[in-house]
XYZ file of C-alpha atoms in Angstrom:
523
model
C 2.583 -9.671 23.372
C 4.999 -6.864 24.025
C 3.503 -4.584 26.695
C 3.018 -0.955 25.454
C 3.186 2.132 27.699
C -0.294 3.259 28.712
C -1.278 6.757 26.995
C -4.650 7.976 27.864
C -6.872 8.691 25.086
C -7.569 12.258 25.769
C -3.697 12.864 25.875
C -3.236 11.118 22.669
C -6.104 13.054 20.935
C -4.988 16.320 22.692
C -1.250 15.656 21.277
C -2.665 15.348 17.814
C -4.534 18.457 18.131
C -1.471 20.206 19.166
C 0.311 18.751 15.976
C -2.506 20.163 13.813
C -2.243 23.360 15.647
C 1.496 23.566 14.907
C 1.009 22.908 11.373
C -1.545 25.470 11.184
C 0.548 28.106 12.862
C 3.485 27.299 10.552
C 1.157 27.872 7.569
C -0.162 30.942 8.987
C 3.184 32.242 9.695
C 4.178 31.736 6.100
C 0.778 33.651 4.963
C 1.437 36.361 7.609
C 5.232 36.843 6.211
C 3.882 36.723 2.715
C 1.491 39.157 3.714
C 3.942 41.635 5.385
C 6.415 41.428 2.809
C 3.869 42.133 0.054
C 0.637 43.319 1.215
C 1.734 45.739 4.170
C 4.409 47.180 1.932
C 1.847 48.051 -1.127
C -0.606 49.261 1.421
C 2.126 51.651 3.078
C 2.976 52.716 -0.443
C -0.615 53.410 -1.203
C -0.979 55.243 2.119
C 1.750 57.779 1.523
C 0.806 58.225 -2.180
C -2.850 59.227 -0.955
C -1.264 61.295 1.992
C 0.857 63.113 -0.652
C -1.918 63.651 -2.826
C -3.861 65.220 -0.167
C -1.012 67.377 0.999
C -0.099 68.859 -2.294
C -4.025 69.665 -2.680
C -4.141 71.320 0.612
C -1.086 73.219 -0.258
C -2.577 74.311 -3.389
C -5.564 75.743 -1.960
C -3.595 77.676 0.838
C -1.027 79.278 -1.535
C -1.462 82.936 -1.566
C -3.929 82.948 1.312
C -1.318 82.487 4.060
C 1.985 83.344 5.221
C 5.086 81.269 5.510
C 4.486 80.673 9.116
C 0.944 79.388 8.631
C 2.273 77.137 5.822
C 4.656 75.780 8.127
C 2.273 75.092 10.909
C -0.210 73.531 8.281
C 2.121 70.930 6.991
C 3.748 70.251 10.241
C 0.211 69.180 11.271
C 0.072 66.687 8.146
C 3.369 65.393 9.410
C 1.834 64.540 12.610
C -0.847 62.573 10.859
C 1.601 60.640 8.809
C 3.322 59.704 11.776
C 0.486 58.588 13.928
C 0.714 55.473 11.517
C 4.060 54.745 13.247
C 3.957 53.028 16.632
C 7.157 54.506 17.671
C 6.027 57.897 16.943
C 6.129 60.557 19.940
C 3.934 63.733 19.507
C 6.460 66.272 20.223
C 8.338 66.525 17.167
C 11.683 68.246 17.541
C 11.899 71.217 15.028
C 15.678 71.132 15.240
C 16.159 67.542 14.908
C 13.990 65.196 12.809
C 15.212 61.800 14.511
C 11.664 61.254 16.251
C 9.981 61.801 12.918
C 9.200 58.860 10.865
C 7.739 60.550 7.654
C 7.704 64.042 7.043
C 6.916 66.562 4.133
C 9.266 68.738 2.448
C 8.255 71.445 -0.286
C 11.030 72.917 -2.389
C 11.126 75.319 -5.264
C 12.397 74.820 -8.931
C 16.066 75.055 -7.877
C 15.636 72.698 -4.714
C 15.591 75.364 -1.936
C 13.372 74.100 0.930
C 9.879 76.023 1.110
C 9.093 73.697 4.065
C 11.047 71.113 6.059
C 10.209 70.140 9.534
C 13.395 71.505 10.567
C 12.883 75.233 10.297
C 16.503 75.886 9.948
C 16.655 74.514 6.670
C 13.718 76.724 5.234
C 15.139 79.016 2.616
C 18.685 78.166 3.552
C 19.410 74.508 2.683
C 19.070 72.852 -0.755
C 17.341 69.531 -1.288
C 19.423 68.433 -4.192
C 22.617 68.946 -1.958
C 21.189 66.721 0.669
C 20.694 63.988 -1.485
C 24.146 63.830 -3.427
C 24.863 60.826 -1.309
C 22.377 58.806 -3.507
C 24.466 59.235 -6.506
C 24.380 61.277 -9.688
C 22.044 58.585 -11.672
C 19.585 58.730 -8.900
C 19.678 62.435 -8.607
C 19.262 63.175 -12.201
C 16.174 60.569 -12.286
C 14.519 62.410 -9.544
C 15.116 65.719 -10.937
C 13.477 64.581 -14.190
C 10.577 63.140 -12.188
C 10.279 66.201 -10.152
C 10.054 68.489 -13.194
C 7.462 66.300 -14.929
C 4.950 67.147 -12.239
C 3.849 63.493 -12.168
C 3.217 61.600 -8.955
C 6.101 58.724 -8.413
C 8.292 57.347 -5.884
C 11.904 56.192 -5.728
C 14.769 55.323 -3.160
C 17.384 58.079 -2.202
C 19.694 58.660 0.591
C 19.151 61.941 2.465
C 21.025 63.085 5.602
C 22.716 59.589 5.467
C 19.473 57.979 5.891
C 18.216 55.290 3.451
C 14.667 56.467 2.755
C 11.890 56.337 0.198
C 10.456 59.518 -1.406
C 7.113 60.005 -2.797
C 6.771 63.134 -4.747
C 4.607 65.456 -7.188
C 4.213 68.936 -8.326
C 2.215 71.750 -6.980
C -0.307 72.842 -9.495
C -0.187 76.558 -9.430
C 3.460 77.151 -8.492
C 6.837 75.819 -9.500
C 7.189 74.102 -6.176
C 7.396 70.410 -5.469
C 5.898 68.611 -2.757
C 7.599 65.432 -1.416
C 7.189 62.817 1.585
C 10.361 61.305 2.870
C 9.861 57.989 4.648
C 13.033 56.384 6.271
C 13.143 52.651 5.328
C 13.738 51.803 8.958
C 10.598 53.342 9.793
C 8.849 51.145 7.219
C 10.485 48.044 8.406
C 9.707 48.386 12.114
C 5.878 48.742 11.821
C 5.869 45.923 9.624
C 7.869 43.709 12.007
C 5.931 44.755 14.732
C 2.672 44.104 13.145
C 3.694 40.590 11.879
C 4.867 39.744 15.377
C 1.589 40.952 16.696
C -0.380 38.749 14.324
C 1.735 35.874 15.194
C 1.515 36.376 19.007
C -2.222 36.630 18.647
C -2.297 33.426 16.259
C -0.223 31.554 18.848
C -2.245 32.565 21.728
C -5.497 31.698 20.176
C -4.079 28.358 19.106
C -2.913 27.754 22.877
C -6.207 28.660 24.170
C -8.160 26.433 21.657
C -5.849 23.513 22.650
C -6.400 23.916 26.289
C -10.133 24.317 25.663
C -9.933 21.133 23.594
C -7.993 19.233 26.032
C -10.181 20.306 28.714
C -13.383 19.198 26.641
C -11.830 15.931 25.381
C -10.717 14.728 29.092
C -14.106 15.552 30.343
C -15.861 13.689 27.402
C -13.511 10.652 28.088
C -14.354 10.200 31.931
C -17.157 7.756 30.982
C -14.629 5.624 29.046
C -12.389 5.640 31.973
C -15.082 4.267 34.155
C -16.155 1.841 31.320
C -12.421 0.530 31.205
C -12.487 -0.041 34.844
C -15.790 -2.008 34.497
C -14.424 -4.134 31.753
C -11.422 -5.078 34.045
C -13.779 -6.275 36.735
C -15.750 -8.268 34.148
C -12.312 -9.916 32.795
C -11.921 -11.066 36.487
C -15.045 -12.681 36.421
C -17.311 -10.135 38.130
C -20.071 -10.007 35.366
C -22.191 -7.668 37.601
C -19.822 -4.914 37.891
C -21.613 -1.650 37.779
C -21.630 0.465 34.619
C -21.388 4.341 34.667
C -24.436 6.262 33.955
C -24.287 8.575 30.980
C -26.135 11.865 30.406
C -25.741 11.895 26.420
C -27.032 9.494 23.948
C -23.874 9.460 21.860
C -21.282 6.790 20.661
C -19.984 6.370 24.253
C -23.552 5.890 25.493
C -23.937 3.119 22.613
C -20.743 1.466 23.654
C -22.149 1.376 27.387
C -25.434 -0.096 26.273
C -23.578 -2.736 24.256
C -21.311 -3.563 27.087
C -24.349 -4.011 29.369
C -25.704 -6.741 26.767
C -22.616 -8.413 26.696
C -22.643 -8.645 30.643
C -25.952 -10.033 30.431
C -25.162 -12.427 27.720
C -22.072 -13.561 29.564
C -24.044 -13.950 32.676
C -26.532 -16.157 30.580
C -23.850 -18.095 28.849
C -21.801 -19.033 32.052
C -24.915 -20.443 33.750
C -25.741 -22.466 30.486
C -22.174 -23.450 30.413
C -22.307 -24.590 33.842
C -25.538 -26.433 33.159
C -23.875 -28.243 29.902
C -20.635 -28.907 31.730
C -22.593 -30.753 34.553
C -24.780 -32.581 32.048
C -21.753 -33.530 29.754
C -19.783 -34.623 33.017
C -22.669 -36.994 33.753
C -22.972 -38.095 30.222
C -19.104 -38.916 30.086
C -19.330 -40.723 33.455
C -22.268 -42.709 31.928
C -20.184 -43.304 28.826
C -17.376 -44.458 30.767
C -19.482 -46.944 32.698
C -21.100 -48.027 29.381
C -17.443 -48.734 28.002
C -16.560 -50.562 30.949
C -19.665 -52.751 30.437
C -18.925 -53.312 26.804
C -15.671 -54.259 27.268
C -16.596 -56.570 30.065
C -19.025 -58.251 27.500
C -16.242 -59.619 25.319
C -13.431 -61.815 26.675
C -10.553 -60.261 28.426
C -8.945 -63.344 29.905
C -7.250 -65.496 27.292
C -6.645 -68.899 28.764
C -3.514 -71.023 27.474
C -4.557 -74.168 26.277
C -2.800 -77.324 24.540
C -3.700 -76.841 21.050
C -4.796 -73.064 20.884
C -3.346 -69.827 21.903
C -5.719 -66.706 21.863
C -5.092 -63.246 22.220
C -7.427 -60.135 21.187
C -7.742 -56.309 21.512
C -10.433 -53.788 20.949
C -10.071 -50.028 20.998
C -13.309 -48.133 20.194
C -12.962 -44.859 18.281
C -15.409 -43.080 20.781
C -16.293 -43.884 24.337
C -18.229 -46.885 23.084
C -17.984 -48.609 19.891
C -19.569 -51.251 17.352
C -16.910 -53.797 16.949
C -17.205 -57.280 18.762
C -15.253 -60.349 19.263
C -15.987 -63.813 21.193
C -14.569 -67.204 21.393
C -15.244 -70.328 23.833
C -14.560 -74.174 23.576
C -17.226 -76.737 23.355
C -16.681 -80.380 22.880
C -13.195 -79.912 21.559
C -14.352 -77.325 19.221
C -13.184 -73.565 19.206
C -16.048 -71.251 18.456
C -15.042 -67.823 17.525
C -16.252 -64.764 15.761
C -15.497 -61.116 14.986
C -17.667 -58.410 13.875
C -17.971 -54.659 12.796
C -21.209 -52.688 13.264
C -22.185 -50.026 10.767
C -21.444 -46.458 12.420
C -20.019 -45.781 15.799
C -21.114 -44.515 19.160
C -24.051 -45.663 21.361
C -26.373 -47.066 18.519
C -23.402 -49.310 17.246
C -22.686 -50.268 20.761
C -26.328 -51.342 21.298
C -26.430 -53.213 17.944
C -23.081 -54.799 18.940
C -24.186 -55.911 22.178
C -27.199 -57.651 20.614
C -25.199 -59.305 17.965
C -22.801 -60.464 20.313
C -25.565 -61.986 22.643
C -27.337 -63.697 19.690
C -23.987 -65.268 18.680
C -23.156 -66.672 22.172
C -26.903 -68.018 22.205
C -27.126 -69.597 18.764
C -23.418 -71.049 18.755
C -24.304 -73.053 22.031
C -26.706 -75.412 20.206
C -25.900 -75.030 16.447
C -22.884 -76.909 15.115
C -22.487 -75.092 11.605
C -21.291 -71.603 11.048
C -24.087 -70.779 8.184
C -26.692 -71.840 10.777
C -25.551 -69.559 13.335
C -25.157 -66.659 10.996
C -28.582 -67.195 9.280
C -30.435 -67.357 12.702
C -28.609 -64.196 13.777
C -29.671 -62.363 10.549
C -33.228 -63.204 10.826
C -33.362 -62.012 14.333
C -31.342 -58.783 13.624
C -33.383 -57.916 10.489
C -36.611 -57.688 12.336
C -37.805 -54.316 13.109
C -34.474 -52.836 11.859
C -35.877 -49.359 11.066
C -32.567 -47.857 11.198
C -31.396 -50.146 8.629
C -28.049 -51.218 10.802
C -26.048 -54.081 9.851
C -22.880 -55.938 11.040
C -20.100 -57.610 8.973
C -19.587 -60.713 10.631
C -17.144 -63.755 10.490
C -17.799 -66.966 12.151
C -15.328 -69.924 12.529
C -15.529 -73.367 14.226
C -12.126 -74.963 14.455
C -11.696 -78.690 15.413
C -8.673 -78.648 18.019
C -7.823 -82.203 17.156
C -7.737 -82.412 13.244
C -7.151 -78.673 12.558
C -10.451 -78.661 10.178
C -11.791 -75.228 10.147
C -15.431 -74.541 9.096
C -16.183 -70.932 8.638
C -19.027 -68.728 7.181
C -18.280 -65.065 6.289
C -20.837 -62.344 6.106
C -19.269 -59.163 4.165
C -16.171 -59.156 6.947
C -12.821 -58.614 5.884
C -10.929 -62.161 5.016
C -8.711 -63.497 7.999
C -5.095 -64.128 7.243
C -3.385 -67.229 7.445
C 0.240 -67.127 8.720
C 2.995 -69.750 8.921
C 5.879 -69.745 6.545
C 3.786 -66.893 4.482
C 0.909 -64.688 5.103
C -2.040 -65.433 2.831
C -5.661 -64.367 3.036
C -8.203 -67.136 3.605
C -10.602 -67.610 0.658
C -14.051 -66.188 1.431
C -17.180 -66.088 -0.418
C -18.692 -62.577 -0.725
C -22.184 -62.359 1.032
C -24.263 -59.777 2.512
C -23.722 -58.454 6.029
C -25.925 -59.891 8.944
C -29.196 -57.466 9.402
C -29.933 -56.467 6.105
C -32.320 -59.062 4.604
C -33.836 -61.907 6.558
C -33.939 -64.090 3.180
C -30.059 -63.869 2.760
C -28.590 -67.497 2.195
C -25.313 -68.193 3.862
C -22.727 -70.968 3.367
C -20.101 -72.726 5.321
C -16.691 -72.887 3.860
C -13.990 -75.232 4.988
C -10.073 -75.359 5.254
C -7.485 -77.364 6.868
C -5.161 -75.317 9.369
C -1.757 -77.013 9.607
C -0.058 -76.904 13.122
C 2.002 -74.009 14.255
C -0.349 -71.637 12.062
C -1.544 -68.268 13.135
C -4.716 -66.671 12.180
C -5.405 -62.947 12.076
C -8.880 -61.484 12.165
C -9.298 -57.865 12.234
C -12.001 -55.067 11.534
C -11.810 -52.355 8.778
C -10.288 -49.912 11.623
C -6.814 -51.632 10.871
C -6.535 -51.128 7.039
C -8.640 -47.970 6.941
C -6.627 -46.320 9.660
C -5.697 -42.749 8.132
C -2.801 -40.357 8.787
C -3.018 -36.701 8.613
C -3.077 -36.687 5.143
C -6.155 -39.063 5.276
C -4.148 -41.741 3.502
C -5.178 -45.258 4.735
C -2.756 -47.975 6.311
C -3.816 -50.341 3.614
C -3.389 -54.201 3.211
C 0.310 -53.636 1.905
C 1.398 -52.356 5.325
C -0.579 -55.021 7.092
C 1.390 -57.819 5.281
C 4.745 -55.930 5.766
C 4.126 -56.160 9.287
C 3.299 -59.812 9.092
C 6.236 -60.811 6.871
C 8.659 -59.123 9.248
C 7.024 -60.946 12.234
C 7.564 -64.185 10.116
C 11.259 -63.387 9.635
C 11.961 -62.967 13.208
C 9.606 -66.052 14.327
C 7.403 -63.886 16.584
C 3.991 -65.446 15.532
C 2.359 -65.746 18.883
C -1.123 -63.758 19.048
C -0.102 -61.215 21.830
C 3.322 -59.979 20.309
C 1.950 -60.351 16.882
C -1.080 -57.832 17.865
C 1.138 -55.592 19.739
C 3.670 -55.265 16.753
C 0.418 -54.450 14.598
C -0.932 -51.953 17.026
C 2.516 -50.142 17.268
C 2.890 -49.913 13.522
C -0.678 -48.607 13.060
C 0.067 -45.968 15.853
C 3.339 -44.982 14.264
C 1.580 -44.417 11.011
C -1.294 -42.338 11.989
C 0.709 -40.140 14.534
C -1.203 -37.737 16.368
C -4.586 -38.008 14.059
C -7.569 -38.846 15.826
C -8.618 -42.436 15.404
C -11.456 -42.422 12.551
C -13.002 -45.966 13.324
C -13.147 -48.787 15.848
C -10.000 -50.797 15.677
C -10.441 -54.842 16.872
C -8.022 -57.594 16.193
C -8.511 -61.507 17.224
C -5.444 -63.575 16.801
C -5.373 -67.376 16.972
C -2.297 -69.873 17.112
C -2.861 -73.633 16.119
C -0.205 -75.770 17.914
């Protein structure tokens, strides 16, 4: 697995919070810009319109009660009030030069002569309509119509070379007109400053929130860091590694408790595993000894005699199995047998041991195969509560005449091999151990010299590959026919050839049943 760069959880979560903050700031910035371009502009317009209304109402009340100098100073105070809205405003408005004034009032008569202007040099001497000639004739005509209508309105003009907005209306009891002139730059600057101020506050707030959340997250994840260190120690085999003590009952506390339970469970499991492993090792040792004992109970030395050549192999599917074979020579007769106990493992091995011992005992004083099998059946059927049985084949071969007398108890038929390979005819009779009253019979066949007899258990034909397909009788006879063609019909090479063919067929598939083969060659 590819190693990834370690990134603390607190840092990862803080990064995600920062990303959320950036997105939030972006959205808020759009909202602020929209608010600045629409909301503040409308609010500014409403402010000046309301200021204009208050200004001309004040002028209406003072007309006829004050002189021109009082009117000047009164309106000048109104100008100061308007300019307080401007963050760049300075209190000392220059009477000769209006550069420091943001918004200012003018009062004109019906022909446009200034009745009031912040610059006293213009009062009674300059004409408003001449000052706005730069705005164009169409705008001037529209403004004249608006001023004469006595309605409150506003429009854009150019006065004294400055692009401005003019908010105007008539004074009720005179032909005078009152207007507030606001330079456009004076509108834009406070809007920009206000917007930047809002954005600055938002960004600073987000940064403060990020730092606070980062600190809180790092502090909250400290127990996780300690828990991770404990987990590393457990992974290295220290199941008693101390766990951090937590103050709060939260998800981390639950994780810590679960980890503590896991430590305890692992400790108990390791102890149980040690005990189980020791017991298993002892059992395997005992089974290995039992296997050696079982294999020692069947002949493993195959003497070469004048008239007979014998070889056998037995491979249990487990440590011990239920297959058996045996042979011995008495009075010029070869007594031999092969059997397969039902089931596998220790029970089958015990039943096999008993069957093999009974065969050797009864074959020592019986002269016919059916009598040997019958006595074995009667004995094994007694107290057989587990209903175990053994398929059994017993043969007695006269080494002088080649007469073979045999009795089959439910076992696979042996194969007679000379120029061809053919199964020995057998009568189907119940296996040994099922019913004490089962009648068995002896059959006879004459075996010609240079004939090989192959006996085997069902572990050969029923051996399965990975697809659970059996080796089968057809493959058995294919191996035997190839051996006939090459002339390799001696017992040991023939069994080795058959074993190799089975192993090649099943591959790495686990052996499903005990495999036993006994091969005799009559010379």
